[in-house]
Structures are given as structure tokens and as C-alpha cells.
mmCIF file of C-alpha atoms in Angstrom:
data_model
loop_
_atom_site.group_PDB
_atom_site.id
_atom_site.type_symbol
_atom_site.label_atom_id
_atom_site.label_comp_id
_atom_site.label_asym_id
_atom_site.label_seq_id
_atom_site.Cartn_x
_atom_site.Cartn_y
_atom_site.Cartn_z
ATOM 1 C CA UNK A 269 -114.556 196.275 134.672
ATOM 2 C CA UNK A 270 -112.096 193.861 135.281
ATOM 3 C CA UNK A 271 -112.648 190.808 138.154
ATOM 4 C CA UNK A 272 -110.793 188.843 139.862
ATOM 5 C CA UNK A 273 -111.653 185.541 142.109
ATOM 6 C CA UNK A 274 -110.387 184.713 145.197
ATOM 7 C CA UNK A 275 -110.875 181.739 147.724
ATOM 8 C CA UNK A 276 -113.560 182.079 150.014
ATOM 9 C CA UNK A 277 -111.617 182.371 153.584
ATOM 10 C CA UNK A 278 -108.415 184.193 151.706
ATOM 11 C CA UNK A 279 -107.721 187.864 152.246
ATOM 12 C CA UNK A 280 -107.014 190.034 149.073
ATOM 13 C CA UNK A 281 -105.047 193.102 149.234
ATOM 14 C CA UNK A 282 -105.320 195.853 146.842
ATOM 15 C CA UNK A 283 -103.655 199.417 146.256
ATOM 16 C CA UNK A 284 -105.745 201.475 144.882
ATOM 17 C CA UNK A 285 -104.838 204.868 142.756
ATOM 18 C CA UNK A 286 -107.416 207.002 142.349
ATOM 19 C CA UNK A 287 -107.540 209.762 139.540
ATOM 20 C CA UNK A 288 -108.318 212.492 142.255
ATOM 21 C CA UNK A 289 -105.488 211.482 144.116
ATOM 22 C CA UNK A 290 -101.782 212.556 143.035
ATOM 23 C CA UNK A 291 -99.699 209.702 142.164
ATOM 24 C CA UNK A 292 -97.227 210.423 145.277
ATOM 25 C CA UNK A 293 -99.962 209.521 147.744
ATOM 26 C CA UNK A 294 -98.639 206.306 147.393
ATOM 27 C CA UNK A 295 -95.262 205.101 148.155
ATOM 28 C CA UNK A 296 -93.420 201.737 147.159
ATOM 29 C CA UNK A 297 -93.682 199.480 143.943
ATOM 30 C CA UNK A 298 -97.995 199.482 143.452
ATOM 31 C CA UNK A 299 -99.932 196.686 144.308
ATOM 32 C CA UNK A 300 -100.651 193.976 142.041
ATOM 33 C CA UNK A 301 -104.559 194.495 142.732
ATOM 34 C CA UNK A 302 -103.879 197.777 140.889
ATOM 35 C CA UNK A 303 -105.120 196.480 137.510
ATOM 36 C CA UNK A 304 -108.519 195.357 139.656
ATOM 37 C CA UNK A 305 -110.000 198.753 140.450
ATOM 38 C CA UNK A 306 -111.149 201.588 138.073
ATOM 39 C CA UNK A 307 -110.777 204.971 139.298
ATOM 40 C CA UNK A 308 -113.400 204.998 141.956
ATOM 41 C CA UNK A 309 -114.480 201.194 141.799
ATOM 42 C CA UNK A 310 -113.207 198.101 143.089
ATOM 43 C CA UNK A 311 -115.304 194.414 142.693
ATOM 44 C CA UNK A 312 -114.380 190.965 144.202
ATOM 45 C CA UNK A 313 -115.976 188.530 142.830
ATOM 46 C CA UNK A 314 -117.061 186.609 145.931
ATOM 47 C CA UNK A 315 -120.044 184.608 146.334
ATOM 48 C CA UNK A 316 -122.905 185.698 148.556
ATOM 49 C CA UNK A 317 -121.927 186.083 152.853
ATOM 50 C CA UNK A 318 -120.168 188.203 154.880
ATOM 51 C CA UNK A 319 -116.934 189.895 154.399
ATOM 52 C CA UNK A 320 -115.129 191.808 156.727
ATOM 53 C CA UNK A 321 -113.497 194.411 154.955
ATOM 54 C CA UNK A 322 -109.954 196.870 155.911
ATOM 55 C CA UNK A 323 -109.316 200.244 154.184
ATOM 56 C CA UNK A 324 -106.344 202.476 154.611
ATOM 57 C CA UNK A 325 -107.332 205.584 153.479
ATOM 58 C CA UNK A 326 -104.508 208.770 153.340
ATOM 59 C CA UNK A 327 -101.788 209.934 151.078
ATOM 60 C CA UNK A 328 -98.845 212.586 150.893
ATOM 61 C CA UNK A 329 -101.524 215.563 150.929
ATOM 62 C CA UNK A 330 -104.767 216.064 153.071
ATOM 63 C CA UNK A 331 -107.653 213.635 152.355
ATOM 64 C CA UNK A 332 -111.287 212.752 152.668
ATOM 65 C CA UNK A 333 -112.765 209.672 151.578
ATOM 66 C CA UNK A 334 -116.265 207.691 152.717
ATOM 67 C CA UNK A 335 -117.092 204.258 151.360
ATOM 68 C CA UNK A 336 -120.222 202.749 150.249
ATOM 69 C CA UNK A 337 -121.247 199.642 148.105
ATOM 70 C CA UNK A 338 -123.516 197.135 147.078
ATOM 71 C CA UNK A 339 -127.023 198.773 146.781
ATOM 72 C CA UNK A 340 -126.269 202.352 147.592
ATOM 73 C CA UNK A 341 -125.335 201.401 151.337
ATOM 74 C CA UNK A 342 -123.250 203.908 153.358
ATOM 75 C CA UNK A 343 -120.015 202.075 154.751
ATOM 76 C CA UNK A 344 -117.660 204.123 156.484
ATOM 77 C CA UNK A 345 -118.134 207.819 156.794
ATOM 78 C CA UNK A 346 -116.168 210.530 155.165
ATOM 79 C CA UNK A 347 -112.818 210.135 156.395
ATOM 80 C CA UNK A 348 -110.246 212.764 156.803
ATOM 81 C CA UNK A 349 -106.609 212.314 157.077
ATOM 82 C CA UNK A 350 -104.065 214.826 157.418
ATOM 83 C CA UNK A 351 -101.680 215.140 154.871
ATOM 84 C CA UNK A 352 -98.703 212.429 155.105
ATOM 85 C CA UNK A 353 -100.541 210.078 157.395
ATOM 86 C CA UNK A 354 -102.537 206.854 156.829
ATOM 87 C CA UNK A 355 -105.788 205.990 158.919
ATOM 88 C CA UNK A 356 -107.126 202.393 158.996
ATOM 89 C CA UNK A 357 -110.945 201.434 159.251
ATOM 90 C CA UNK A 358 -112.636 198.561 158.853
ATOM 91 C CA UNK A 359 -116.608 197.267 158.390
ATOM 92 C CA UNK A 360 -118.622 194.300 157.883
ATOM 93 C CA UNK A 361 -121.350 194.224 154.670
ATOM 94 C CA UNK A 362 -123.933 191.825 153.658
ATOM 95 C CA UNK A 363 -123.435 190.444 150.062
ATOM 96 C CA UNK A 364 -126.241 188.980 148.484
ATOM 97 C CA UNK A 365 -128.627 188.591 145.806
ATOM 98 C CA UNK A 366 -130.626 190.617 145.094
ATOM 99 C CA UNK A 367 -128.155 192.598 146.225
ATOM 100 C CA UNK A 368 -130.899 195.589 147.596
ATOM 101 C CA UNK A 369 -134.646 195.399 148.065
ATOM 102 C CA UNK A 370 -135.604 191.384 148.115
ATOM 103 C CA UNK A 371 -138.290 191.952 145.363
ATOM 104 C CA UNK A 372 -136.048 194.113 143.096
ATOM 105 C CA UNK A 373 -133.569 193.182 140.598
ATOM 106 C CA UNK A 374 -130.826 190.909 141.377
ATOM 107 C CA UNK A 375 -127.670 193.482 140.709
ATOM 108 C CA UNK A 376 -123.878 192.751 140.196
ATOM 109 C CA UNK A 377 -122.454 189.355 141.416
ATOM 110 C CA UNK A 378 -120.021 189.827 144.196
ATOM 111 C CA UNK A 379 -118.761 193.047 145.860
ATOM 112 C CA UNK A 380 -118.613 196.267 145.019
ATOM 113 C CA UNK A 381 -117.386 199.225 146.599
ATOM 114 C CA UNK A 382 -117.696 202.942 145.316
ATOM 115 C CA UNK A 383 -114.852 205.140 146.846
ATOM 116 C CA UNK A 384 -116.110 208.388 147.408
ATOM 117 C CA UNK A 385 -115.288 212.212 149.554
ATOM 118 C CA UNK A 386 -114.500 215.689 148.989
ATOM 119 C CA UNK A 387 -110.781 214.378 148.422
ATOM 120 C CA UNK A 388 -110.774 210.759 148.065
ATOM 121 C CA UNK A 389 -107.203 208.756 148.902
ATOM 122 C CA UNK A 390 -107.404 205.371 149.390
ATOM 123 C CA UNK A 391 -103.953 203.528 149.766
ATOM 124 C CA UNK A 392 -105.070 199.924 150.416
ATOM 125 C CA UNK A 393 -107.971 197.448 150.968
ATOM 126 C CA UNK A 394 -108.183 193.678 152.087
ATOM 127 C CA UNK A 395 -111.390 191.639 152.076
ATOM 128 C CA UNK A 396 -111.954 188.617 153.673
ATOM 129 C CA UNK A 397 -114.534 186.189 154.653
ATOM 130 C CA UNK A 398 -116.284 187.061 158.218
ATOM 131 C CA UNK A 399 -115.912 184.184 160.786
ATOM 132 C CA UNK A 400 -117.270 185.857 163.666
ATOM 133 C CA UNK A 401 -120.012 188.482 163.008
ATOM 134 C CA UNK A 402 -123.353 189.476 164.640
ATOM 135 C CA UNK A 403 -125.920 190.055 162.292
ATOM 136 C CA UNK A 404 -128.465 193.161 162.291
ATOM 137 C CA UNK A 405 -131.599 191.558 159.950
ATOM 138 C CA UNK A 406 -134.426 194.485 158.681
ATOM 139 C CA UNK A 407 -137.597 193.969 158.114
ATOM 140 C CA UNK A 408 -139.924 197.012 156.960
ATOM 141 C CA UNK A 409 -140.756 199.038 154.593
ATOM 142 C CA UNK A 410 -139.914 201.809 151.930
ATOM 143 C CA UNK A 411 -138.393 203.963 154.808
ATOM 144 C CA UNK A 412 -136.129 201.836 155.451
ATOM 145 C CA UNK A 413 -134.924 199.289 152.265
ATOM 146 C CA UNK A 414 -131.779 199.963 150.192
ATOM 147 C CA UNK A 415 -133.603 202.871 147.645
ATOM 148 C CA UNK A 416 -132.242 201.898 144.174
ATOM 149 C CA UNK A 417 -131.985 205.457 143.052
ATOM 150 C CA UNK A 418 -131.072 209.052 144.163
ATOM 151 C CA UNK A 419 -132.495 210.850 145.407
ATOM 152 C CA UNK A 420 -134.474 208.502 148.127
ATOM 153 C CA UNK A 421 -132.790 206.839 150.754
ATOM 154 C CA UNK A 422 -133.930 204.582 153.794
ATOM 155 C CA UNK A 423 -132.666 204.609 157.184
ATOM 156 C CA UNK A 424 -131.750 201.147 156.975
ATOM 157 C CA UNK A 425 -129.140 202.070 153.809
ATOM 158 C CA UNK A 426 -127.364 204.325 156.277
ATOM 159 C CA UNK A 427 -127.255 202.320 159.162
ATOM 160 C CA UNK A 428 -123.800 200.664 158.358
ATOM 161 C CA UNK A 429 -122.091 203.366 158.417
ATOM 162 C CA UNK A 430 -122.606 203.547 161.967
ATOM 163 C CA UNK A 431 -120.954 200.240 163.042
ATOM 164 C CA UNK A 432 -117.045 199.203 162.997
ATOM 165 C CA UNK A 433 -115.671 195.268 162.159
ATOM 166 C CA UNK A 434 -117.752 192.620 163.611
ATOM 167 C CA UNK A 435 -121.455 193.940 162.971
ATOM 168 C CA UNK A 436 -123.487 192.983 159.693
ATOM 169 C CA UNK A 437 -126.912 195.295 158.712
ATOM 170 C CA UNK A 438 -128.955 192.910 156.454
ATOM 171 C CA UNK A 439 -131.510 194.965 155.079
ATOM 172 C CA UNK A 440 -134.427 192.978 154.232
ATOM 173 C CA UNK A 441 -136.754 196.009 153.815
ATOM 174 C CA UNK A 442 -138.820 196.302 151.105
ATOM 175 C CA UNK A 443 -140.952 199.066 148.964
ATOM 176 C CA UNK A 444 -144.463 198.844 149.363
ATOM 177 C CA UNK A 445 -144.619 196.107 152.273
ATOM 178 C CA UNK A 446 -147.471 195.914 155.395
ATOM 179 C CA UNK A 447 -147.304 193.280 157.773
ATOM 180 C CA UNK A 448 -149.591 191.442 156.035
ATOM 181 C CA UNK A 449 -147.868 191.118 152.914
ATOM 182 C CA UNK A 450 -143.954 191.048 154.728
ATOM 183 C CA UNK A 451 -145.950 187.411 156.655
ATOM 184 C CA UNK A 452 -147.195 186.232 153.229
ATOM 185 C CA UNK A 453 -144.814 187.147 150.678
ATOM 186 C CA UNK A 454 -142.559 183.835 150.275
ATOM 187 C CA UNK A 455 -139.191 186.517 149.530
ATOM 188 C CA UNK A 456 -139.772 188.117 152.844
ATOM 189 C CA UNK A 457 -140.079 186.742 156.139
ATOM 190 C CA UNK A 458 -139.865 182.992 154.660
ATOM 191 C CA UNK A 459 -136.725 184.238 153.309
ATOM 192 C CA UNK A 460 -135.359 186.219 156.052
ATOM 193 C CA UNK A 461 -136.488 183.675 159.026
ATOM 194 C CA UNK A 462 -134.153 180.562 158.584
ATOM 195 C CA UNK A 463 -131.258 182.985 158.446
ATOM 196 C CA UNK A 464 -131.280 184.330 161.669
ATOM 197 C CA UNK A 465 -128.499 182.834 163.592
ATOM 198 C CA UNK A 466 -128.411 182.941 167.552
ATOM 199 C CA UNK A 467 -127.875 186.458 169.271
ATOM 200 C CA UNK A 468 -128.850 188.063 165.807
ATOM 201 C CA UNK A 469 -131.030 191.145 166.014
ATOM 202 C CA UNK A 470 -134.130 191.201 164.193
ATOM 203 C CA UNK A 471 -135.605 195.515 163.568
ATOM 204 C CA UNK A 472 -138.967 195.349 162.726
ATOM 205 C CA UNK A 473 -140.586 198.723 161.431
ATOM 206 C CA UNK A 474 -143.642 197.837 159.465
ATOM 207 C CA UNK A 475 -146.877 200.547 159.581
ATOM 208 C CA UNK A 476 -146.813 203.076 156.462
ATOM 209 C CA UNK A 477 -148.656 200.978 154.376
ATOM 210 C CA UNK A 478 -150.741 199.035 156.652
ATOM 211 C CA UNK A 479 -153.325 201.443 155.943
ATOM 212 C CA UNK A 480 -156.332 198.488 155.917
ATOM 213 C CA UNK A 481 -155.212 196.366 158.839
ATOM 214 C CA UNK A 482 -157.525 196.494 161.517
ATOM 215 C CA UNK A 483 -155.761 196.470 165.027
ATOM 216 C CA UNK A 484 -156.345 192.661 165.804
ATOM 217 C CA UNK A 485 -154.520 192.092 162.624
ATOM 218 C CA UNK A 486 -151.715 194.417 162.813
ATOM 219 C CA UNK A 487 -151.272 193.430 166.550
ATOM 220 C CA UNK A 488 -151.328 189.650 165.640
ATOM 221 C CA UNK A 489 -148.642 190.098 162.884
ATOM 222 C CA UNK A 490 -146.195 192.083 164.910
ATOM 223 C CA UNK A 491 -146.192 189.012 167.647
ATOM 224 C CA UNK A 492 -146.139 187.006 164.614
ATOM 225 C CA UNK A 493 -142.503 188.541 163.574
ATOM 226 C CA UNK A 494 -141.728 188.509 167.304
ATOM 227 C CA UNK A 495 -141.924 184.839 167.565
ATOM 228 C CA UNK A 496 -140.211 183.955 164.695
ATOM 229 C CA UNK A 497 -137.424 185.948 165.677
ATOM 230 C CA UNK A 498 -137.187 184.745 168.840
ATOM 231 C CA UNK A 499 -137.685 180.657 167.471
ATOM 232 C CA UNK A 500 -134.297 180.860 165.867
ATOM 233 C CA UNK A 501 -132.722 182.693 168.700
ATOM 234 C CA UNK A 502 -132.949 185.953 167.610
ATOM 235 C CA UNK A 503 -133.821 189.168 169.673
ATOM 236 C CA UNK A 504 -136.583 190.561 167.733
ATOM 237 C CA UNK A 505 -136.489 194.984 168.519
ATOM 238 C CA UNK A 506 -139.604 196.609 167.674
ATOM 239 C CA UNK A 507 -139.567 199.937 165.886
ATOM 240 C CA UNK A 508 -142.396 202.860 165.895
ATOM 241 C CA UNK A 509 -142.374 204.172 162.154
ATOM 242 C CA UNK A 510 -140.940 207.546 161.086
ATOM 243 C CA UNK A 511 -143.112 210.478 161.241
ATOM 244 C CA UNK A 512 -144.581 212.113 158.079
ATOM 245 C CA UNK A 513 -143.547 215.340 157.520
ATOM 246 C CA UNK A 514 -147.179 216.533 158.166
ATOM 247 C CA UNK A 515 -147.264 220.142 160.310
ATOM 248 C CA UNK A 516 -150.252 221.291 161.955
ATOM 249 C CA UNK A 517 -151.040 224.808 161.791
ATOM 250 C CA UNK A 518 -148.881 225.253 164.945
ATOM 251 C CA UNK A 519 -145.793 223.719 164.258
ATOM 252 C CA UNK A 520 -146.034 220.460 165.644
ATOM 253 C CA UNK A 521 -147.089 217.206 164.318
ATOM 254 C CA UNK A 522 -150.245 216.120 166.258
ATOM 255 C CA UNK A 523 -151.605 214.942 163.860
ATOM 256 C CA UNK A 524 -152.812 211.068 162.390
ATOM 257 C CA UNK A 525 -150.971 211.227 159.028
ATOM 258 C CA UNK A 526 -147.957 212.609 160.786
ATOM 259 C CA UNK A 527 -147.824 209.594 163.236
ATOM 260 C CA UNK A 528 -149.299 206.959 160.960
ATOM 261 C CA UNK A 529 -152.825 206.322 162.369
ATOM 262 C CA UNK A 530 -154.435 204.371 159.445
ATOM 263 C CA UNK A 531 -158.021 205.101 157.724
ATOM 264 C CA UNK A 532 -159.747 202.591 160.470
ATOM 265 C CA UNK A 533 -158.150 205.039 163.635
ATOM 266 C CA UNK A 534 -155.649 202.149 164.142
ATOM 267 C CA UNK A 535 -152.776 204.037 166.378
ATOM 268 C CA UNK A 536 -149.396 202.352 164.469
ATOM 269 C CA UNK A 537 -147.151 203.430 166.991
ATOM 270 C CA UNK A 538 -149.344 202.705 170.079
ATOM 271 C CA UNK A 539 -149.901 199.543 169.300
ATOM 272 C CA UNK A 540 -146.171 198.985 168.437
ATOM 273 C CA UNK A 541 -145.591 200.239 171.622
ATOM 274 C CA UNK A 542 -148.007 198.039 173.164
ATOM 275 C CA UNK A 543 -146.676 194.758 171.617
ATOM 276 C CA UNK A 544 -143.384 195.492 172.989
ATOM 277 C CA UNK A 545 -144.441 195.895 176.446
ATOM 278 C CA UNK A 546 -146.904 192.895 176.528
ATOM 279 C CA UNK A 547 -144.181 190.688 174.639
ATOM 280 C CA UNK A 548 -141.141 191.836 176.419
ATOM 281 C CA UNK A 549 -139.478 192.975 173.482
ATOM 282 C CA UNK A 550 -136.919 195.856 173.271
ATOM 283 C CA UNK A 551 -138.599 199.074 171.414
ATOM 284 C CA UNK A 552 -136.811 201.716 169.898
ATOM 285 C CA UNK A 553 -139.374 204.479 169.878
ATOM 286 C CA UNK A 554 -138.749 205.877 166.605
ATOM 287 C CA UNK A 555 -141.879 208.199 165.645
ATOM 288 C CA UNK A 556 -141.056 209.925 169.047
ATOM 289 C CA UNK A 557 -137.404 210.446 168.457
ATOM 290 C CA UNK A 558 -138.388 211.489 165.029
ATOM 291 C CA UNK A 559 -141.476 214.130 165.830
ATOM 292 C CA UNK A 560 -139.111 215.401 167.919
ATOM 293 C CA UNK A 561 -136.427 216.240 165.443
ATOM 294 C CA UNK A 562 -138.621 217.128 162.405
ATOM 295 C CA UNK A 563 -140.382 219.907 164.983
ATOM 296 C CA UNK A 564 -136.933 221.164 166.408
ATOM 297 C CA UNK A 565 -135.911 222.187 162.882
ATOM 298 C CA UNK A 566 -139.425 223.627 161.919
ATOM 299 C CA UNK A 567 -141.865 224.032 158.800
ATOM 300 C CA UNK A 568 -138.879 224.792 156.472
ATOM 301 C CA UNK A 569 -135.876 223.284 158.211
ATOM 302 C CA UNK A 570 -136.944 219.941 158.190
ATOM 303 C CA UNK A 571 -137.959 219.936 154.427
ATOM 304 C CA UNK A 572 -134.431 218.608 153.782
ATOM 305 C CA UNK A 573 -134.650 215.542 155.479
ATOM 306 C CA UNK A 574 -137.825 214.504 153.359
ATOM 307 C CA UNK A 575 -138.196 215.130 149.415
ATOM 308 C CA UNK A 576 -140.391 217.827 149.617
ATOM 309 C CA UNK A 577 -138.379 219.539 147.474
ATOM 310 C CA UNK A 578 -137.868 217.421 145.078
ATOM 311 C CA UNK A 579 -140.710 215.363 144.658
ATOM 312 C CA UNK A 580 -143.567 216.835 147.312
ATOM 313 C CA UNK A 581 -142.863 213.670 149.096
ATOM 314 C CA UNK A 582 -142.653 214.040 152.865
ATOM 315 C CA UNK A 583 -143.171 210.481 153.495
ATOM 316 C CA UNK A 584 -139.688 209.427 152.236
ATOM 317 C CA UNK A 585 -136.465 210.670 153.416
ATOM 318 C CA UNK A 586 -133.458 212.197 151.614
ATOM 319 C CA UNK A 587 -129.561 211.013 152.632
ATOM 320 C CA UNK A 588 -129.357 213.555 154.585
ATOM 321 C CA UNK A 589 -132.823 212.709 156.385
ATOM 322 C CA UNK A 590 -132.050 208.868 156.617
ATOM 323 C CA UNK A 591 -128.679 209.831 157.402
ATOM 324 C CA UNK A 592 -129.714 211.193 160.525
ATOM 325 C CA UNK A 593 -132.519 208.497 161.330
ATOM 326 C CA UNK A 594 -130.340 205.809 161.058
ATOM 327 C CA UNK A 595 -128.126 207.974 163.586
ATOM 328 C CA UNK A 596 -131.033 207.976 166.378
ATOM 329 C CA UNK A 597 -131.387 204.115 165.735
ATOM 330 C CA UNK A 598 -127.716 203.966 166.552
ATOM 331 C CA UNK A 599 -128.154 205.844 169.334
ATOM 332 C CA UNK A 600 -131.011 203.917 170.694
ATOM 333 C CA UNK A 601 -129.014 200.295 169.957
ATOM 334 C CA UNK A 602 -126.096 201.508 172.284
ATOM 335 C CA UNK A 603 -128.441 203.014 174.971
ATOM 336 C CA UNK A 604 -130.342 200.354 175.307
ATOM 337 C CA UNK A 605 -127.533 197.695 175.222
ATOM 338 C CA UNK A 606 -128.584 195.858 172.055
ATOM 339 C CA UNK A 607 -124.921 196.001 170.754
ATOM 340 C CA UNK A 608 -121.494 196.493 172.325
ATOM 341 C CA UNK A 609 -120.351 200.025 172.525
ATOM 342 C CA UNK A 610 -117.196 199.065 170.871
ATOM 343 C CA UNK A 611 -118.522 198.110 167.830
ATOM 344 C CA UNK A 612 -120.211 201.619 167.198
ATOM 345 C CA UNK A 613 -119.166 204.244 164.895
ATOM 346 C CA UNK A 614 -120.358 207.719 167.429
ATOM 347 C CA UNK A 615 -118.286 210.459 165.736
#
């Protein structure tokens, strides 16, 4: 692939002509950023930060195009236009390195952006350094980080979707993390702490693998990550885990591997939920919001929002499954005042 460099607080416009898209979709002499993209690809090569980015998606017949980039992240939802009109969109992303998990590999230098829908048409793109942007930091686990590969997915990896211009997810989750190790790995909080700016908002989900922290521990950590949050200015929000896909003979999901009560009876969520009220902190209930969605679609229904299927996992979600989790932390975000209305994607 071909790259390109362009200064840091300059705007770069591209047409793009995609091979699934006829070549009257676009109208006028092409773009000189034409000879930038491949058929479904575009990279700038900008150094790490955050870039605001603006997409015109439509052409002569009826489209459908969604955007993601970096490290499998969702960006802007499939997209329809009717035929002969243009539709502009814009979103914020992280860029950074590593580019996904914060213990994996490093990945590509600079941006890239995978164009993607049932009939893809995208007719122009700008990227530009972000001047004003709130920041929406991460910190968990496997349910949550940027997956590398299909067919996993965290919640966290579709959250940007969800939010317009002016709002930046930083994912910061990582595979295999507790509390204990997020506090004492050096690439984790260390990391993550002297970024977080003023007004930033700080998710904490952390429980599926503290499955040896006693409750004095676990409860210590989480007011651990509060205050750090809250040192540099951040609003720390405290998240209850997902549920496992665990049924009881009944249907529901009563159960302690279902809502993540560890080997030494240590209640995740309750004591999640206790932090939060004892600290003050904002809690986005998430193993209720979840129970109550896995046992709405049933034993077999819900199987597609895990990997049951494919790999007898019902710990980890599919895209479809983080798809809609990241949805109800959306939901909860707005309700709850954590981020303008304005800047949320609800359709």
C-alpha cells in the first residue's frame, strides 16, 4: 500500500473509488488522494493522537457502507444512502501504538480505515488532527479489549460506533487482566494514568479473571483505579462485568459463574456495586442489564451473542453480542448524563 504524510494540524481530502462501486458514483475530475487508497483501504500516515475524521458516503445508485479501523474497531455504522444523494458523518478514533490490546503487538503506523457494507460507496474523506475532544479511557479485561481476530469481539471495540465528532474511546483493555495485575503491570494503569486529561471518563470493568482476589483486595483495587482517575481529573465510572452465558435449569442465570462470583464466594458485581456507592462514583450496572438480555432471548437465542457455537465459549462475545453490549453502555452513558446527548450515535 501506498502512504502518504501530511502535517499534523492539516486536513487531507481524499476521493475514494471503490471496486464495488460503479465508476459514475462519482462526479467531477477524481481526487488527487485517489492513488492513496486501495479498493477498500485507505492509511495516513500520522503519528500517534487523535484525529477527527469526515466521510461522505453515497453515489449515483443506492448504498451502504460502515467504517472501521485500527484494531478491528467499529466506526460508523452501516450507512445507507439512497441512490443519487450524499450523506456526511463524522467520528473521532484513538491512534496509537500498539494500536489494540496494550500487551499485544504494535500493528501498522498511522491510520487505517477498512471501508466496509452490503454496498459500499464512499465519495470522500478528510482527516485532521482533534483540537477539542473528550476522551472515553478503558480499563478491563478480555470482554472488553480490541480482539485481534474474528471471530471474538469486546464491547469496548464496538463502542465507537456509537458516538459522533468530538468523543474519543481509548481502549486500554487487555486479555487476561485482574485488578491485580491491570495495578501492577507497568503497560496498564502506569500507562493509561498520566493520560487522562480533565473531564475524561475513565470505564473500569475488571472481575472475570480475578478469580483469587479475596474481597479486601478486589475492593481495595477498584478504589485504587477510582482515585487515580479522579487525581488527574478524570470521572472514573464503574462497570459490573458481563454475565456468562451460564443457564440454570430454569432459564435464568442465578447462578455464581453466570454473575462472576469467584472460587473464594467473592460477589464481583456486589462489591462493584458497593464501591460505587461508598465512593460516589457513577455505576453502569452492566451484569444486570446483561442477565437481563441473555434471559429475554433464552437457552438458544442468546447463543449468538457468545461463541458457543463456534468455540463452546460463553464467556466471550461475538460482534453481534458486543455489538449490542456496547449499545446498553451507550445507553447507560446518555441516561445517566456522563456524555452530551448530541454527541451520541442512537439509531
Amino acid at each position: 500500500m501506498r502512504r502518504f504524510s501530511i502535517a499534523v494540524a492539516a486536513a487531507v481530502t481524499l476521493g475514494v473509488a471503490l471496486s464495488s462501486v460503479p465508476a459514475q458514483a462519482h462526479t467531477g475530475r477524481p481526487s488527487p488522494g485517489l492513488a492513496h487508497c486501495t479498493a477498500d483501504t485507505c492509511h495516513f500516515d500520522v503519528p500517534p493522537g487523535t484525529y477527527d475524521v469526515r466521510v461522505v458516503v453515497g453515489g449515483k445508485t443506492a448504498s451502504a457502507t460502515s467504517i472501521s479501523g485500527e484494531s478491528r474497531r467499529s466506526l460508523l455504522p452501516e450507512t445507507a444512502a439512497p441512490a443519487g444523494e450524499r450523506i456526511t458523518r463524522s467520528f473521532t478514533v484513538n491512534v496509537r501504538t500498539p494500536e489494540g490490546e496494550p500487551t499485544g503487538t504494535e500493528g501498522t503506523p498511522g491510520l487505517d480505515l477498512r471501508i466496509g457494507g452490503t454496498a459500499p460507496a464512499l465519495a470522500g474523506i478528510e482527516v485532521e488532527r482533534a483540537r477539542h475532544t473528550r476522551q472515553i479511557f478503558l480499563v478491563g479485561d478480555s470482554t472488553v479489549c480490541d480482539q485481534p481476530g474474528d471471530p471474538y469481539s469486546g464491547w469496548g471495540q464496538q463502542l465507537p460506533q456509537y458516538l459522533r465528532k468530538g468523543v474519543s474511546v481509548a481502549n486500554y483493555a487487555d486479555s487476561g487482566e485482574s485488578t491485580v495485575t491491570y495495578l501492577g503491570n507497568p503497560q496498564l494503569w502506569a500507562t493509561v494514568r498520566p493520560l487522562i486529561r480533565p473531564g475524561d471518563l475513565v470505564l473500569v470493568q475488571l472481575a472475570h479473571n480475578d478469580k483469587t482476589t479475596d474481597e479486601a483486595t478486589y475492593r481495595a483495587n477498584l478504589e485504587a483505579l477510582v482515585a487515580g482517575a479522579r487525581e488527574r481529573g478524570g470521572q472514573p465510572v464503574l462497570v459490573t462485568p458481563i454475565v456468562r452465558r451460564w443457564f440454570n435449569p430454569d432459564g435464568t442465570l442465578n447462578n455464581g459463574t453466570a454473575l462472576l462470583v469467584n472460587g473464594l464466594g467473592v460477589d464481583h458485581p456486589a462489591v462493584v456495586r458497593s464501591v460505587a456507592a461508598a465512593r460516589d462514583v457513577p455505576l453502569i450496572d452492566l451484569t444486570a442489564k446483561t442477565k437481563a438480555l441473555v434471559e429475554s432471548l433464552g437457552v438458544e437465542g442468546s447463543k449468538a451473542l457468545y461463541l458457543t457455537n463456534e468455540a463452546r465459549d460463553n464467556t466471550h462475545t461475538s460482534v453481534r453480542g458486543a455489538t449490542a453490549y456496547a449499545g446498553l453502555v451507550r445507553d447507560e452513558l446518555v441516561t445517566r448524563h456522563l456524555v452530551p446527548k448530541g454527541t451520541v450515535r442512537v439509531g
